[in-house]
Amino acid sequence: MVEKEIGELQAKTLAAIAAARSTEELEPVRVAALGRKGTLAQISKEMGKLSPELRASAGKLLNAAKQALEEAFERRKQEFEQSALRARLEAEWIDLTLPAPGPRLGSLHPITQIQAEIEDLFVSLGFMVLDGPEVETEYHNFDALNMPPDHPARDAQDTFWLTDGHVLRTHTSPVQVRGMERFQPPLRMIAPGRAFRNESVDASHEHTFYQIEGMMIDHDVSVAHLLYFMKTLLAGIFRREVTVRLRPGFFPFVEPGFELDIQCLICGGSGCPVCKQSGWVELLPCGLVNPNVLRISGLDPDRWNGFAFGLGLTRLVMMRYGIDDIRLLQSGDLRFLQQF
Ligand code: 2NL
């Protein structure tokens, strides 16, 4: 009777061990069979009622069943541990022979890129690239450029004045004035950098903008030379030949002064929204250096003359990439910057 009970328990428990899917499912099966109040303990207690002969043989059988079940539990538990380990090794391996991902690279701001391109182009044409202070004297920013004391650009509404009489330069022209003071002609130089105007900021006006001014001083420089260099410059920027025209323009530092237009690159001159149906886009002011400007910086206008121009980099970048809000350029917004 007891033998049968032990046999059934063993068979049932072995089946439950095999059916368990995890260590967690296994534990209640073990407690039910081998625990202190489990079935085996129960049977063991009942065996006290048996005769000594029966008790001895049943006791042997019980011990054998207990050992067999304990072994079966242990094996099953190890199986679970093995497969858990295999799954982890499969999921968590890393290949230490792969190259490291390396630092995340940034990129140059689009204005810096176009500035570098134009610098390279002018260096190849024999120009110096000059730098100068952003906080300027009134003399270098205005007087030396033949701008009369009552010129509207000097007004505090257009210019940031410091309390000590200095200004934030309103163009990079003063760098070229300093170039004329420092070097002897013949002279070819460009002055790239930041300039500042007291503007209310909106989608097309910024208080800080970037430009490159340039000038060449030599003997008998003509408008033909100016046009040659401007066409070479624009072909480099737009990577194709461009058709240009000059309209008269007035700036105190040049005489004659011009507005240089290019034939619209979008429609080829037939008229479109970009050129406002005119076929032409205004690009840069330029001219022959006013003799007064040469004289103020100590050059003899009877021996020397030259051409000069001012190119707004901010507008050029907006044209090249189709940027419709000037404020994006100074925003520091990575979603914008990462496109370049
Ligand atoms: C502008 C200004 C121009 C110049 C700038 C210049 C400088 C010297 C002498 C003569 Cl030292 N001219 N610079 C000449 C013509 C136009 O434009 O604000 N352009 C965006």
mmCIF file of C-alpha atoms and ligand atoms in Angstrom:
data_model
loop_
_atom_site.group_PDB
_atom_site.id
_atom_site.type_symbol
_atom_site.label_atom_id
_atom_site.label_comp_id
_atom_site.label_asym_id
_atom_site.label_seq_id
_atom_site.Cartn_x
_atom_site.Cartn_y
_atom_site.Cartn_z
ATOM 1 C CA MET A 1 0.000 0.000 0.000
ATOM 2 C CA VAL A 2 2.723 2.451 1.054
ATOM 3 C CA GLU A 3 4.916 1.249 -1.810
ATOM 4 C CA LYS A 4 2.205 2.126 -4.276
ATOM 5 C CA GLU A 5 1.770 5.583 -2.729
ATOM 6 C CA ILE A 6 5.530 6.235 -2.957
ATOM 7 C CA GLY A 7 5.654 5.051 -6.582
ATOM 8 C CA GLU A 8 2.737 7.272 -7.602
ATOM 9 C CA LEU A 9 4.200 10.295 -5.835
ATOM 10 C CA GLN A 10 7.554 9.779 -7.560
ATOM 11 C CA ALA A 11 5.988 9.442 -10.999
ATOM 12 C CA LYS A 12 3.706 12.450 -10.511
ATOM 13 C CA THR A 13 6.497 14.646 -9.199
ATOM 14 C CA LEU A 14 8.902 13.674 -12.018
ATOM 15 C CA ALA A 15 6.205 14.642 -14.525
ATOM 16 C CA ALA A 16 5.687 18.000 -12.784
ATOM 17 C CA ILE A 17 9.450 18.634 -12.822
ATOM 18 C CA ALA A 18 9.563 17.985 -16.545
ATOM 19 C CA ALA A 19 6.543 20.257 -17.135
ATOM 20 C CA ALA A 20 7.981 23.246 -15.198
ATOM 21 C CA ARG A 21 9.117 26.066 -17.522
ATOM 22 C CA SER A 22 11.288 28.001 -15.052
ATOM 23 C CA THR A 23 12.988 27.933 -11.624
ATOM 24 C CA GLU A 24 9.971 29.854 -10.325
ATOM 25 C CA GLU A 25 7.556 27.147 -11.524
ATOM 26 C CA LEU A 26 9.826 24.423 -10.131
ATOM 27 C CA GLU A 27 9.983 25.647 -6.534
ATOM 28 C CA PRO A 28 6.311 25.011 -5.521
ATOM 29 C CA VAL A 29 6.591 21.478 -6.961
ATOM 30 C CA ARG A 30 9.666 20.849 -4.807
ATOM 31 C CA VAL A 31 8.021 22.254 -1.652
ATOM 32 C CA ALA A 32 4.908 20.109 -2.214
ATOM 33 C CA ALA A 33 6.930 16.893 -2.536
ATOM 34 C CA LEU A 34 10.093 17.369 -0.468
ATOM 35 C CA GLY A 35 9.188 20.260 1.873
ATOM 36 C CA ARG A 36 8.922 19.858 5.659
ATOM 37 C CA LYS A 37 5.150 19.478 5.369
ATOM 38 C CA GLY A 38 5.337 17.893 1.889
ATOM 39 C CA THR A 39 3.976 14.538 0.719
ATOM 40 C CA LEU A 40 7.163 12.605 1.442
ATOM 41 C CA ALA A 41 7.258 13.897 5.035
ATOM 42 C CA GLN A 42 3.590 12.931 5.379
ATOM 43 C CA ILE A 43 4.253 9.359 4.193
ATOM 44 C CA SER A 44 7.300 9.139 6.444
ATOM 45 C CA LYS A 45 5.147 10.079 9.431
ATOM 46 C CA GLU A 46 2.517 7.470 8.580
ATOM 47 C CA MET A 47 5.174 4.757 8.368
ATOM 48 C CA GLY A 48 5.447 4.758 12.143
ATOM 49 C CA LYS A 49 2.245 2.740 12.184
ATOM 50 C CA LEU A 50 3.730 -0.104 10.119
ATOM 51 C CA SER A 51 5.234 -3.340 11.396
ATOM 52 C CA PRO A 52 9.057 -3.278 11.762
ATOM 53 C CA GLU A 53 9.615 -5.526 8.693
ATOM 54 C CA LEU A 54 7.370 -3.491 6.413
ATOM 55 C CA ARG A 55 8.784 -0.266 7.807
ATOM 56 C CA ALA A 56 12.336 -1.246 6.865
ATOM 57 C CA SER A 57 11.551 -2.042 3.210
ATOM 58 C CA ALA A 58 9.227 0.953 2.825
ATOM 59 C CA GLY A 59 11.856 3.163 4.440
ATOM 60 C CA LYS A 60 14.423 2.062 1.859
ATOM 61 C CA LEU A 61 12.004 2.783 -0.956
ATOM 62 C CA LEU A 62 11.165 6.197 0.515
ATOM 63 C CA ASN A 63 14.847 7.173 0.775
ATOM 64 C CA ALA A 64 15.478 6.041 -2.797
ATOM 65 C CA ALA A 65 12.484 8.078 -4.039
ATOM 66 C CA LYS A 66 13.643 11.123 -2.054
ATOM 67 C CA GLN A 67 17.144 10.905 -3.535
ATOM 68 C CA ALA A 68 15.827 10.402 -7.079
ATOM 69 C CA LEU A 69 13.517 13.427 -6.794
ATOM 70 C CA GLU A 70 16.213 15.637 -5.272
ATOM 71 C CA GLU A 71 18.514 14.770 -8.157
ATOM 72 C CA ALA A 72 15.768 15.441 -10.708
ATOM 73 C CA PHE A 73 15.075 18.858 -9.187
ATOM 74 C CA GLU A 74 18.782 19.740 -9.169
ATOM 75 C CA ARG A 75 19.219 18.692 -12.826
ATOM 76 C CA ARG A 76 16.179 20.679 -13.954
ATOM 77 C CA LYS A 77 17.360 23.743 -12.020
ATOM 78 C CA GLN A 78 20.759 23.540 -13.704
ATOM 79 C CA GLU A 79 19.098 23.262 -17.114
ATOM 80 C CA PHE A 80 17.258 26.518 -16.439
ATOM 81 C CA GLU A 81 20.433 28.248 -15.253
ATOM 82 C CA GLN A 82 22.332 27.038 -18.333
ATOM 83 C CA SER A 83 19.734 28.309 -20.772
ATOM 84 C CA ALA A 84 19.453 31.653 -18.934
ATOM 85 C CA LEU A 85 23.229 32.046 -19.216
ATOM 86 C CA ARG A 86 23.166 31.106 -22.903
ATOM 87 C CA ALA A 87 20.458 33.712 -23.547
ATOM 88 C CA ARG A 88 22.484 36.413 -21.754
ATOM 89 C CA LEU A 89 25.670 35.572 -23.643
ATOM 90 C CA GLU A 90 23.730 35.705 -26.887
ATOM 91 C CA ALA A 91 22.167 39.069 -26.070
ATOM 92 C CA GLU A 92 25.005 40.903 -24.362
ATOM 93 C CA TRP A 93 28.146 40.207 -26.354
ATOM 94 C CA ILE A 94 30.188 43.063 -27.725
ATOM 95 C CA ASP A 95 32.849 42.878 -30.394
ATOM 96 C CA LEU A 96 35.974 44.409 -28.884
ATOM 97 C CA THR A 97 37.748 44.259 -32.251
ATOM 98 C CA LEU A 98 35.343 46.807 -33.838
ATOM 99 C CA PRO A 99 36.796 50.313 -34.252
ATOM 100 C CA ALA A 100 35.603 52.805 -31.608
ATOM 101 C CA PRO A 101 32.831 55.180 -32.788
ATOM 102 C CA GLY A 102 35.124 58.210 -32.246
ATOM 103 C CA PRO A 103 34.161 61.766 -31.235
ATOM 104 C CA ARG A 104 31.044 63.309 -32.793
ATOM 105 C CA LEU A 105 32.325 65.763 -35.386
ATOM 106 C CA GLY A 106 30.848 69.240 -35.671
ATOM 107 C CA SER A 107 30.836 71.252 -38.884
ATOM 108 C CA LEU A 108 31.749 74.748 -39.960
ATOM 109 C CA HIS A 109 29.010 77.364 -39.881
ATOM 110 C CA PRO A 110 27.790 78.101 -43.452
ATOM 111 C CA ILE A 111 29.046 81.704 -43.172
ATOM 112 C CA THR A 112 32.493 80.428 -42.115
ATOM 113 C CA GLN A 113 32.471 78.040 -45.089
ATOM 114 C CA ILE A 114 31.635 80.698 -47.667
ATOM 115 C CA GLN A 115 34.131 83.110 -46.045
ATOM 116 C CA ALA A 116 36.907 80.492 -46.338
ATOM 117 C CA GLU A 117 36.030 79.843 -50.002
ATOM 118 C CA ILE A 118 36.185 83.542 -50.867
ATOM 119 C CA GLU A 119 39.425 84.023 -48.904
ATOM 120 C CA ASP A 120 41.019 81.162 -50.877
ATOM 121 C CA LEU A 121 39.861 82.693 -54.138
ATOM 122 C CA PHE A 122 41.324 86.138 -53.338
ATOM 123 C CA VAL A 123 44.560 84.677 -51.989
ATOM 124 C CA SER A 124 44.938 82.941 -55.367
ATOM 125 C CA LEU A 125 44.578 86.404 -56.992
ATOM 126 C CA GLY A 126 47.367 87.900 -54.858
ATOM 127 C CA PHE A 127 45.266 89.574 -52.112
ATOM 128 C CA MET A 128 46.187 89.769 -48.408
ATOM 129 C CA VAL A 129 43.540 88.711 -45.876
ATOM 130 C CA LEU A 130 43.469 91.333 -43.105
ATOM 131 C CA ASP A 131 41.881 91.366 -39.668
ATOM 132 C CA GLY A 132 41.103 94.305 -37.379
ATOM 133 C CA PRO A 133 39.272 95.388 -34.243
ATOM 134 C CA GLU A 134 35.487 95.125 -33.943
ATOM 135 C CA VAL A 135 35.503 98.082 -31.549
ATOM 136 C CA GLU A 136 36.744 100.962 -33.703
ATOM 137 C CA THR A 137 37.582 104.632 -33.427
ATOM 138 C CA GLU A 138 35.146 107.071 -34.954
ATOM 139 C CA TYR A 139 38.030 108.165 -37.170
ATOM 140 C CA HIS A 140 38.667 104.738 -38.744
ATOM 141 C CA ASN A 141 34.988 103.833 -39.100
ATOM 142 C CA PHE A 142 33.740 107.183 -40.510
ATOM 143 C CA ASP A 143 36.162 110.121 -40.954
ATOM 144 C CA ALA A 144 38.852 108.255 -42.910
ATOM 145 C CA LEU A 145 36.131 107.029 -45.290
ATOM 146 C CA ASN A 146 35.187 110.549 -46.324
ATOM 147 C CA MET A 147 31.906 110.375 -44.420
ATOM 148 C CA PRO A 148 30.866 113.901 -43.436
ATOM 149 C CA PRO A 149 30.185 114.655 -39.726
ATOM 150 C CA ASP A 150 26.444 114.915 -40.405
ATOM 151 C CA HIS A 151 26.187 111.646 -42.374
ATOM 152 C CA PRO A 152 23.042 109.753 -41.260
ATOM 153 C CA ALA A 153 24.984 106.475 -40.784
ATOM 154 C CA ARG A 154 26.734 108.079 -37.788
ATOM 155 C CA ASP A 155 23.405 108.512 -36.036
ATOM 156 C CA ALA A 156 22.854 106.510 -32.847
ATOM 157 C CA GLN A 157 19.779 105.019 -34.534
ATOM 158 C CA ASP A 158 22.044 103.216 -37.009
ATOM 159 C CA THR A 159 25.285 102.770 -35.061
ATOM 160 C CA PHE A 160 26.166 101.289 -31.659
ATOM 161 C CA TRP A 161 28.187 103.977 -29.871
ATOM 162 C CA LEU A 162 30.235 103.165 -26.768
ATOM 163 C CA THR A 163 30.200 105.702 -23.939
ATOM 164 C CA ASP A 164 33.905 106.518 -24.536
ATOM 165 C CA GLY A 165 33.313 107.592 -28.156
ATOM 166 C CA HIS A 166 34.325 104.295 -29.835
ATOM 167 C CA VAL A 167 31.861 102.456 -32.118
ATOM 168 C CA LEU A 168 31.110 98.860 -32.973
ATOM 169 C CA ARG A 169 32.348 98.927 -36.584
ATOM 170 C CA THR A 170 29.442 99.302 -39.010
ATOM 171 C CA HIS A 171 31.430 97.709 -41.863
ATOM 172 C CA THR A 172 34.916 96.178 -42.241
ATOM 173 C CA SER A 173 36.133 99.227 -44.210
ATOM 174 C CA PRO A 174 38.207 100.474 -41.213
ATOM 175 C CA VAL A 175 40.345 97.330 -41.555
ATOM 176 C CA GLN A 176 41.257 98.521 -45.050
ATOM 177 C CA VAL A 177 41.985 102.027 -43.782
ATOM 178 C CA ARG A 178 44.415 100.429 -41.306
ATOM 179 C CA GLY A 179 45.827 98.398 -44.235
ATOM 180 C CA MET A 180 46.520 101.619 -46.180
ATOM 181 C CA GLU A 181 48.182 103.139 -43.097
ATOM 182 C CA ARG A 182 50.395 100.107 -42.564
ATOM 183 C CA PHE A 183 51.388 98.901 -46.047
ATOM 184 C CA GLN A 184 52.688 100.672 -49.128
ATOM 185 C CA PRO A 185 50.912 100.346 -52.493
ATOM 186 C CA PRO A 186 50.574 98.516 -54.797
ATOM 187 C CA LEU A 187 48.127 96.879 -52.455
ATOM 188 C CA ARG A 188 45.562 94.073 -52.732
ATOM 189 C CA MET A 189 43.621 93.212 -49.610
ATOM 190 C CA ILE A 190 40.343 91.820 -48.340
ATOM 191 C CA ALA A 191 38.835 92.357 -44.902
ATOM 192 C CA PRO A 192 36.368 89.672 -43.808
ATOM 193 C CA GLY A 193 34.558 89.836 -40.488
ATOM 194 C CA ARG A 194 31.624 90.842 -38.313
ATOM 195 C CA ALA A 195 29.987 94.235 -38.434
ATOM 196 C CA PHE A 196 27.202 95.727 -36.333
ATOM 197 C CA ARG A 197 24.224 97.981 -36.943
ATOM 198 C CA ASN A 198 21.600 99.226 -34.537
ATOM 199 C CA GLU A 199 18.676 97.426 -36.206
ATOM 200 C CA SER A 200 15.385 96.093 -34.896
ATOM 201 C CA VAL A 201 15.798 92.360 -35.496
ATOM 202 C CA ASP A 202 13.303 90.585 -37.756
ATOM 203 C CA ALA A 203 13.383 87.872 -40.450
ATOM 204 C CA SER A 204 15.572 90.031 -42.724
ATOM 205 C CA HIS A 205 17.448 92.370 -40.303
ATOM 206 C CA GLU A 206 20.164 91.444 -37.790
ATOM 207 C CA HIS A 207 22.267 93.669 -35.526
ATOM 208 C CA THR A 208 25.285 91.475 -36.374
ATOM 209 C CA PHE A 209 26.187 90.520 -39.937
ATOM 210 C CA TYR A 210 29.196 89.296 -41.875
ATOM 211 C CA GLN A 211 30.847 90.875 -44.855
ATOM 212 C CA ILE A 212 34.006 90.858 -46.919
ATOM 213 C CA GLU A 213 35.282 94.141 -48.213
ATOM 214 C CA GLY A 214 38.128 94.268 -50.657
ATOM 215 C CA MET A 215 40.291 96.791 -52.422
ATOM 216 C CA MET A 216 43.093 96.963 -54.925
ATOM 217 C CA ILE A 217 45.365 100.018 -55.172
ATOM 218 C CA ASP A 218 47.803 100.390 -58.043
ATOM 219 C CA HIS A 219 48.576 102.710 -60.960
ATOM 220 C CA ASP A 220 45.752 103.361 -63.448
ATOM 221 C CA VAL A 221 43.163 101.023 -61.992
ATOM 222 C CA SER A 222 39.928 101.227 -63.992
ATOM 223 C CA VAL A 223 36.319 100.074 -63.853
ATOM 224 C CA ALA A 224 37.399 97.335 -66.300
ATOM 225 C CA HIS A 225 39.706 95.929 -63.588
ATOM 226 C CA LEU A 226 36.877 96.167 -61.051
ATOM 227 C CA LEU A 227 34.546 94.262 -63.384
ATOM 228 C CA TYR A 228 37.141 91.576 -64.105
ATOM 229 C CA PHE A 229 37.719 90.867 -60.405
ATOM 230 C CA MET A 230 34.014 90.982 -59.551
ATOM 231 C CA LYS A 231 33.148 88.540 -62.353
ATOM 232 C CA THR A 232 35.953 86.213 -61.242
ATOM 233 C CA LEU A 233 34.681 86.439 -57.656
ATOM 234 C CA LEU A 234 31.064 85.709 -58.615
ATOM 235 C CA ALA A 235 31.966 82.831 -60.935
ATOM 236 C CA GLY A 236 33.866 81.311 -57.983
ATOM 237 C CA ILE A 237 30.958 81.759 -55.579
ATOM 238 C CA PHE A 238 28.195 80.524 -57.900
ATOM 239 C CA ARG A 239 30.428 78.016 -59.727
ATOM 240 C CA ARG A 240 29.370 79.308 -63.152
ATOM 241 C CA GLU A 241 29.683 82.352 -65.373
ATOM 242 C CA VAL A 242 27.357 85.177 -64.344
ATOM 243 C CA THR A 243 26.130 88.152 -66.335
ATOM 244 C CA VAL A 244 26.507 91.430 -64.458
ATOM 245 C CA ARG A 245 25.431 95.038 -64.890
ATOM 246 C CA LEU A 246 26.439 98.228 -63.085
ATOM 247 C CA ARG A 247 23.999 100.899 -61.929
ATOM 248 C CA PRO A 248 25.171 104.167 -60.423
ATOM 249 C CA GLY A 249 25.187 104.164 -56.619
ATOM 250 C CA PHE A 250 26.399 106.699 -54.104
ATOM 251 C CA PHE A 251 28.809 106.011 -51.236
ATOM 252 C CA PRO A 252 31.105 108.759 -49.883
ATOM 253 C CA PHE A 253 34.177 106.458 -50.064
ATOM 254 C CA VAL A 254 33.961 105.686 -53.821
ATOM 255 C CA GLU A 255 33.707 107.811 -56.952
ATOM 256 C CA PRO A 256 32.225 106.695 -59.242
ATOM 257 C CA GLY A 257 30.136 104.321 -57.118
ATOM 258 C CA PHE A 258 28.010 101.441 -58.412
ATOM 259 C CA GLU A 259 25.470 98.870 -57.453
ATOM 260 C CA LEU A 260 26.463 95.632 -59.168
ATOM 261 C CA ASP A 261 23.551 93.381 -60.157
ATOM 262 C CA ILE A 262 23.737 89.805 -61.468
ATOM 263 C CA GLN A 263 21.349 88.328 -63.939
ATOM 264 C CA CYS A 264 18.953 86.137 -61.932
ATOM 265 C CA LEU A 265 20.374 82.618 -61.599
ATOM 266 C CA ILE A 266 16.941 81.125 -60.994
ATOM 267 C CA CYS A 267 15.149 82.269 -64.167
ATOM 268 C CA GLY A 268 18.149 83.300 -66.282
ATOM 269 C CA GLY A 269 16.748 86.827 -66.622
ATOM 270 C CA SER A 270 13.219 86.147 -67.859
ATOM 271 C CA GLY A 271 11.614 87.120 -64.534
ATOM 272 C CA CYS A 272 10.586 85.130 -61.451
ATOM 273 C CA PRO A 273 9.615 85.689 -57.789
ATOM 274 C CA VAL A 274 13.286 85.677 -56.636
ATOM 275 C CA CYS A 275 14.212 88.641 -58.877
ATOM 276 C CA LYS A 276 10.725 90.159 -58.454
ATOM 277 C CA GLN A 277 10.144 89.753 -62.227
ATOM 278 C CA SER A 278 13.029 92.126 -63.057
ATOM 279 C CA GLY A 279 15.510 89.464 -64.230
ATOM 280 C CA TRP A 280 18.250 91.054 -62.031
ATOM 281 C CA VAL A 281 19.337 90.629 -58.408
ATOM 282 C CA GLU A 282 21.220 93.377 -56.546
ATOM 283 C CA LEU A 283 24.408 91.852 -55.151
ATOM 284 C CA LEU A 284 27.157 94.223 -54.115
ATOM 285 C CA PRO A 285 28.103 97.879 -53.930
ATOM 286 C CA CYS A 286 31.485 98.838 -55.381
ATOM 287 C CA GLY A 287 33.374 101.615 -57.123
ATOM 288 C CA LEU A 288 36.694 103.409 -57.607
ATOM 289 C CA VAL A 289 38.212 104.568 -54.334
ATOM 290 C CA ASN A 290 37.428 108.232 -53.704
ATOM 291 C CA PRO A 291 40.671 110.300 -54.014
ATOM 292 C CA ASN A 292 39.841 111.889 -50.636
ATOM 293 C CA VAL A 293 39.995 108.456 -48.982
ATOM 294 C CA LEU A 294 43.472 107.855 -50.442
ATOM 295 C CA ARG A 295 44.652 111.320 -49.405
ATOM 296 C CA ILE A 296 43.339 110.955 -45.816
ATOM 297 C CA SER A 297 45.402 107.766 -45.407
ATOM 298 C CA GLY A 298 48.539 109.399 -46.830
ATOM 299 C CA LEU A 299 48.489 108.104 -50.419
ATOM 300 C CA ASP A 300 48.997 110.515 -53.325
ATOM 301 C CA PRO A 301 45.857 110.263 -55.531
ATOM 302 C CA ASP A 302 47.867 111.562 -58.504
ATOM 303 C CA ARG A 303 50.083 108.457 -58.355
ATOM 304 C CA TRP A 304 47.683 105.821 -57.015
ATOM 305 C CA ASN A 305 44.086 104.824 -57.461
ATOM 306 C CA GLY A 306 42.031 101.704 -56.918
ATOM 307 C CA PHE A 307 38.725 99.914 -56.747
ATOM 308 C CA ALA A 308 36.825 98.699 -53.674
ATOM 309 C CA PHE A 309 33.732 96.618 -52.978
ATOM 310 C CA GLY A 310 31.607 95.346 -50.124
ATOM 311 C CA LEU A 311 30.071 91.876 -50.169
ATOM 312 C CA GLY A 312 27.451 90.835 -47.617
ATOM 313 C CA LEU A 313 28.148 87.217 -46.631
ATOM 314 C CA THR A 314 24.930 86.835 -44.690
ATOM 315 C CA ARG A 315 22.734 87.507 -47.709
ATOM 316 C CA LEU A 316 24.944 85.342 -49.918
ATOM 317 C CA VAL A 317 24.545 82.346 -47.582
ATOM 318 C CA MET A 318 20.785 82.900 -47.456
ATOM 319 C CA MET A 319 20.677 82.919 -51.262
ATOM 320 C CA ARG A 320 22.875 79.841 -51.612
ATOM 321 C CA TYR A 321 20.914 77.672 -49.165
ATOM 322 C CA GLY A 322 17.447 79.220 -49.510
ATOM 323 C CA ILE A 323 17.360 80.354 -45.853
ATOM 324 C CA ASP A 324 14.300 82.550 -45.299
ATOM 325 C CA ASP A 325 14.974 83.825 -41.751
ATOM 326 C CA ILE A 326 18.232 85.649 -40.999
ATOM 327 C CA ARG A 327 17.857 84.958 -37.244
ATOM 328 C CA LEU A 328 18.580 81.241 -37.777
ATOM 329 C CA LEU A 329 22.212 82.077 -38.570
ATOM 330 C CA GLN A 330 22.991 83.384 -35.056
ATOM 331 C CA SER A 331 20.531 81.133 -33.198
ATOM 332 C CA GLY A 332 22.974 78.344 -32.279
ATOM 333 C CA ASP A 333 20.108 75.911 -33.003
ATOM 334 C CA LEU A 334 21.740 72.514 -33.690
ATOM 335 C CA ARG A 335 18.799 71.358 -35.813
ATOM 336 C CA PHE A 336 19.685 74.217 -38.185
ATOM 337 C CA LEU A 337 23.483 73.931 -37.945
ATOM 338 C CA GLN A 338 23.691 70.175 -38.457
ATOM 339 C CA GLN A 339 22.405 70.605 -42.020
ATOM 340 C CA PHE A 340 25.724 72.114 -43.145
HETATM 341 C C1 2NL B 1 28.836 97.664 -47.754
HETATM 342 C C2 2NL B 1 29.830 98.650 -48.246
HETATM 343 C C3 2NL B 1 31.160 99.123 -50.126
HETATM 344 C C4 2NL B 1 33.406 99.811 -49.985
HETATM 345 C C5 2NL B 1 32.301 99.244 -49.433
HETATM 346 C C6 2NL B 1 35.537 100.829 -49.294
HETATM 347 C C7 2NL B 1 36.514 100.825 -48.333
HETATM 348 C C8 2NL B 1 37.536 101.735 -48.434
HETATM 349 C C9 2NL B 1 37.576 102.624 -49.461
HETATM 350 C C10 2NL B 1 36.574 102.594 -50.379
HETATM 351 CL CL1 2NL B 1 38.748 101.758 -47.258
HETATM 352 N N1 2NL B 1 35.562 101.695 -50.296
HETATM 353 N N2 2NL B 1 34.540 99.923 -49.214
HETATM 354 C C11 2NL B 1 33.332 100.277 -51.288
HETATM 355 C C12 2NL B 1 32.166 100.167 -51.986
HETATM 356 C C13 2NL B 1 31.059 99.598 -51.413
HETATM 357 O O1 2NL B 1 30.023 98.533 -49.608
HETATM 358 O O2 2NL B 1 28.329 97.851 -46.706
HETATM 359 N N3 2NL B 1 28.594 96.596 -48.503
HETATM 360 C C14 2NL B 1 27.712 95.529 -48.122
#
